[in-house]
Amino acid sequence: DQQVKQNSPSLSVQEGRISILNCDYTNSMFDYFLWYKKYPAEGPTFLISISSIKDKNEDGRFTVFLNKSAKHLSLHIVPSQPGDSAVYFCAASANGGSQGNLIFGKGTKLSVKP
Amino acid sequence: GAGVSQSPSNKVTEKGKDVELRCDPISGHTALYWYRQSLGQGLEFLIYFQGNSAPDKSGLPSDRFSAERTGGSVSTLTIQRTQQEDSAVYLCASSLSGLRNTIYFGEGSWLTVV
């Protein structure tokens, strides 16, 4: 059973608009969440993280929102750029991120059209 | 080097043979992780090394899989008697110390078992 779910395998957005990538989790013990971006033939690149003590974390064009009661988090990219086109992975961990056992979703492929 | 280095980048092996995958983490990083990504799947945790602590091997899928980290730096993931279901991208990552620090991934070793 998947503990981290990204239900949209793909998303297409126009350049300049907002991209919203969603992630749901089932394990209430998760308390640290991360988003990674992956280009073809490259390793994943860390984007942004959030601890469960927060409900929002912002870094430039990227904002992650956490709704603990709904066990849902989302990544907002504003404004979207063609270079943002990649696969985005949501990941979660328990124990405050003190261990290496990150649980990843299957990813959402974002396409930003010029 | 500047990033996490993995070798070989591509490996095709016959079913039943043993393979070794190597990872050179970023210098000074005490935490090292191995993940794998099978086709259409998210990243699956395999093993985590943190300094001199006993590694977290909870993600290794079978006793055919083993990993070691010599001198707190280079790590080798060994798969014995490879099976076709072992075909995946094997990703190594490192961080200064645990998940609270940014995790940097290598480009992966693409393993195909025929």
Short mmCIF file of C-alpha atoms in Angstrom, two decimals:
data_model
loop_
_atom_site.label_atom_id
_atom_site.label_comp_id
_atom_site.label_asym_id
_atom_site.label_seq_id
_atom_site.Cartn_x
_atom_site.Cartn_y
_atom_site.Cartn_z
CA ASP A 1 0.00 0.00 0.00
CA GLN A 2 1.41 3.36 -1.03
CA GLN A 3 2.08 5.65 1.89
CA VAL A 4 2.79 8.65 -0.34
CA LYS A 5 0.51 9.20 -3.31
CA GLN A 6 0.77 11.56 -6.20
CA ASN A 7 -2.48 10.91 -8.00
CA SER A 8 -1.76 13.02 -11.07
CA PRO A 9 0.88 11.37 -13.24
CA SER A 10 1.10 14.47 -15.41
CA LEU A 11 0.21 18.17 -15.45
CA SER A 12 0.37 20.72 -18.26
CA VAL A 13 0.50 24.44 -17.52
CA GLN A 14 0.97 27.58 -19.57
CA GLU A 15 4.11 29.62 -18.97
CA GLY A 16 3.50 32.37 -16.43
CA ARG A 17 0.62 30.56 -14.78
CA ILE A 18 0.61 28.74 -11.45
CA SER A 19 1.51 25.05 -11.26
CA ILE A 20 -0.01 23.13 -8.37
CA LEU A 21 1.33 19.67 -7.65
CA ASN A 22 -0.48 17.61 -5.07
CA CYS A 23 0.58 14.86 -2.71
CA ASP A 24 -1.35 12.80 -0.17
CA TYR A 25 0.02 10.59 2.56
CA THR A 26 -1.47 7.97 4.82
CA ASN A 27 1.06 7.58 7.63
CA SER A 28 0.26 9.98 10.48
CA MET A 29 3.80 9.46 11.80
CA PHE A 30 5.26 11.41 8.90
CA ASP A 31 6.53 14.74 10.16
CA TYR A 32 8.95 15.93 7.49
CA PHE A 33 8.16 16.41 3.83
CA LEU A 34 10.27 17.22 0.80
CA TRP A 35 9.84 17.93 -2.89
CA TYR A 36 12.38 16.86 -5.48
CA LYS A 37 12.63 17.69 -9.17
CA LYS A 38 14.06 15.26 -11.67
CA TYR A 39 15.13 15.84 -15.26
CA PRO A 40 15.59 12.85 -17.59
CA ALA A 41 18.87 10.98 -17.07
CA GLU A 42 19.71 13.05 -14.00
CA GLY A 43 19.40 12.39 -10.30
CA PRO A 44 16.63 14.10 -8.32
CA THR A 45 17.35 17.61 -7.10
CA PHE A 46 16.08 18.90 -3.78
CA LEU A 47 13.58 21.74 -4.09
CA ILE A 48 11.96 22.55 -0.80
CA SER A 49 11.00 20.92 2.48
CA ILE A 50 8.56 21.48 5.30
CA SER A 51 8.34 20.27 8.84
CA SER A 52 5.00 19.27 10.33
CA ILE A 53 5.21 22.15 12.80
CA LYS A 54 4.62 24.50 9.89
CA ASP A 55 1.84 24.78 7.34
CA LYS A 56 3.72 26.78 4.74
CA ASN A 57 7.26 27.21 3.52
CA GLU A 58 8.29 29.53 0.74
CA ASP A 59 11.45 29.75 -1.34
CA GLY A 60 11.35 32.10 -4.29
CA ARG A 61 8.83 30.86 -6.84
CA PHE A 62 8.23 27.66 -4.86
CA THR A 63 5.83 27.34 -1.93
CA VAL A 64 4.88 24.16 -0.15
CA PHE A 65 1.65 23.97 1.82
CA LEU A 66 0.94 21.30 4.42
CA ASN A 67 -2.52 20.36 5.66
CA LYS A 68 -1.92 17.85 8.43
CA SER A 69 -5.57 17.16 9.15
CA ALA A 70 -6.13 16.22 5.51
CA LYS A 71 -2.71 14.53 5.22
CA HIS A 72 -2.15 16.57 2.13
CA LEU A 73 0.61 18.76 0.82
CA SER A 74 1.00 20.74 -2.32
CA LEU A 75 3.76 22.49 -4.21
CA HIS A 76 2.95 25.77 -5.91
CA ILE A 77 5.20 27.18 -8.60
CA VAL A 78 4.49 30.79 -9.51
CA PRO A 79 5.11 31.88 -12.19
CA SER A 80 5.77 28.65 -14.04
CA GLN A 81 8.65 28.64 -16.51
CA PRO A 82 9.48 26.20 -19.34
CA GLY A 83 12.62 25.17 -17.42
CA ASP A 84 10.37 23.87 -14.65
CA SER A 85 9.29 21.04 -16.94
CA ALA A 86 10.40 17.90 -15.09
CA VAL A 87 9.11 15.10 -12.92
CA TYR A 88 8.32 16.24 -9.36
CA PHE A 89 8.52 13.78 -6.48
CA CYS A 90 6.94 14.24 -3.11
CA ALA A 91 8.72 12.49 -0.21
CA ALA A 92 7.99 12.01 3.47
CA SER A 93 9.82 10.86 6.55
CA ALA A 94 9.07 10.11 10.19
CA ASN A 95 11.29 10.85 13.20
CA GLY A 96 11.86 14.46 12.26
CA GLY A 97 13.97 13.55 9.31
CA SER A 98 16.60 11.90 11.46
CA GLN A 99 16.65 8.76 9.39
CA GLY A 100 17.28 7.98 5.75
CA ASN A 101 14.05 6.21 5.06
CA LEU A 102 12.39 8.74 2.80
CA ILE A 103 9.17 7.43 1.25
CA PHE A 104 8.65 8.77 -2.25
CA GLY A 105 5.56 9.14 -4.39
CA LYS A 106 5.58 7.98 -7.99
CA GLY A 107 6.01 11.50 -9.31
CA THR A 108 4.08 14.01 -11.42
CA LYS A 109 5.42 15.03 -14.79
CA LEU A 110 5.03 18.77 -15.22
CA SER A 111 5.06 20.31 -18.69
CA VAL A 112 5.19 24.09 -18.91
CA LYS A 113 4.21 25.30 -22.37
CA PRO A 114 5.72 28.54 -23.71
CA GLY B 1 34.42 16.02 -7.17
CA ALA B 2 31.70 18.59 -6.88
CA GLY B 3 28.79 16.17 -6.77
CA VAL B 4 27.86 12.59 -5.99
CA SER B 5 29.55 10.32 -8.47
CA GLN B 6 28.25 6.89 -9.41
CA SER B 7 29.71 4.16 -11.56
CA PRO B 8 29.01 2.48 -13.83
CA SER B 9 26.42 4.78 -15.37
CA ASN B 10 25.01 1.85 -17.33
CA LYS B 11 25.32 -1.87 -16.74
CA VAL B 12 23.80 -4.76 -18.65
CA THR B 13 24.26 -8.10 -16.99
CA GLU B 14 23.01 -11.64 -17.42
CA LYS B 15 20.56 -13.10 -14.99
CA GLY B 16 22.37 -14.90 -12.19
CA LYS B 17 25.53 -12.78 -12.30
CA ASP B 18 26.69 -10.52 -9.47
CA VAL B 19 27.01 -6.77 -9.93
CA GLU B 20 28.71 -4.04 -7.94
CA LEU B 21 27.64 -0.42 -8.07
CA ARG B 22 29.88 2.27 -6.69
CA CYS B 23 29.12 5.61 -5.11
CA ASP B 24 31.48 8.45 -4.27
CA PRO B 25 29.62 10.90 -2.02
CA ILE B 26 30.35 14.58 -1.73
CA SER B 27 33.46 15.12 0.36
CA GLY B 28 32.63 15.74 3.99
CA HIS B 29 29.13 14.27 3.81
CA THR B 30 28.61 11.79 6.62
CA ALA B 31 25.23 10.51 5.46
CA LEU B 32 24.93 8.26 2.41
CA TYR B 33 21.79 6.75 0.96
CA TRP B 34 20.95 4.19 -1.70
CA TYR B 35 17.61 4.28 -3.49
CA ARG B 36 16.33 2.59 -6.61
CA GLN B 37 13.69 3.54 -9.12
CA SER B 38 12.02 0.88 -11.16
CA LEU B 39 10.13 1.77 -14.33
CA GLY B 40 7.01 3.78 -13.53
CA GLN B 41 7.67 3.72 -9.81
CA GLY B 42 8.81 6.21 -7.22
CA LEU B 43 12.13 6.04 -5.49
CA GLU B 44 12.46 3.07 -3.17
CA PHE B 45 14.68 3.34 -0.11
CA LEU B 46 17.34 0.65 0.17
CA ILE B 47 19.93 1.52 2.81
CA TYR B 48 21.25 4.47 4.80
CA PHE B 49 24.69 5.04 6.32
CA GLN B 50 25.27 7.75 8.92
CA GLY B 51 28.80 8.21 10.16
CA ASN B 52 30.00 5.27 12.23
CA SER B 53 26.52 4.15 13.20
CA ALA B 54 25.16 0.80 12.13
CA PRO B 55 23.50 1.23 8.73
CA ASP B 56 19.73 1.17 8.34
CA LYS B 57 19.25 -1.80 6.03
CA SER B 58 15.49 -1.94 6.36
CA GLY B 59 14.88 -1.23 2.68
CA LEU B 60 17.01 -3.98 1.18
CA PRO B 61 14.54 -6.20 -0.73
CA SER B 62 16.31 -9.51 -0.20
CA ASP B 63 19.50 -11.04 1.15
CA ARG B 64 20.93 -10.87 -2.37
CA PHE B 65 21.42 -7.16 -1.75
CA SER B 66 24.20 -5.81 0.45
CA ALA B 67 26.09 -2.57 0.79
CA GLU B 68 29.14 -1.36 2.56
CA ARG B 69 30.80 1.94 3.13
CA THR B 70 34.53 1.91 3.57
CA GLY B 71 36.33 4.60 5.53
CA GLY B 72 33.15 6.60 5.87
CA SER B 73 33.32 7.62 2.24
CA VAL B 74 32.92 5.39 -0.83
CA SER B 75 30.05 2.93 -0.83
CA THR B 76 29.47 -0.21 -2.87
CA LEU B 77 26.06 -1.77 -3.44
CA THR B 78 26.32 -5.44 -4.37
CA ILE B 79 23.55 -7.47 -5.93
CA GLN B 80 24.19 -11.21 -6.04
CA ARG B 81 22.57 -13.62 -8.47
CA THR B 82 20.76 -10.82 -10.27
CA GLN B 83 17.16 -11.29 -11.36
CA GLN B 84 15.22 -9.44 -14.06
CA GLU B 85 13.17 -7.62 -11.43
CA ASP B 86 16.40 -6.03 -10.20
CA SER B 87 16.47 -3.92 -13.37
CA ALA B 88 16.18 -0.31 -12.22
CA VAL B 89 18.07 2.92 -11.76
CA TYR B 90 20.11 2.73 -8.58
CA LEU B 91 20.54 6.18 -7.07
CA CYS B 92 23.07 7.13 -4.47
CA ALA B 93 22.76 10.32 -2.43
CA SER B 94 24.64 12.05 0.33
CA SER B 95 24.09 14.83 2.83
CA LEU B 96 26.10 16.57 5.52
CA SER B 97 24.26 14.71 8.26
CA GLY B 98 20.82 13.22 7.89
CA LEU B 99 17.73 14.47 6.14
CA ARG B 100 17.67 17.90 7.75
CA ASN B 101 20.49 18.80 5.44
CA THR B 102 19.94 18.90 1.71
CA ILE B 103 20.33 15.50 0.09
CA TYR B 104 22.26 15.48 -3.16
CA PHE B 105 21.66 12.66 -5.59
CA GLY B 106 24.02 11.21 -8.14
CA GLU B 107 22.91 10.58 -11.70
CA GLY B 108 22.28 6.93 -11.01
CA SER B 109 23.48 3.59 -12.28
CA TRP B 110 21.10 2.10 -14.84
CA LEU B 111 21.05 -1.67 -14.35
CA THR B 112 19.47 -3.98 -16.91
CA VAL B 113 19.32 -7.70 -16.20
CA VAL B 114 18.72 -9.80 -19.30
#
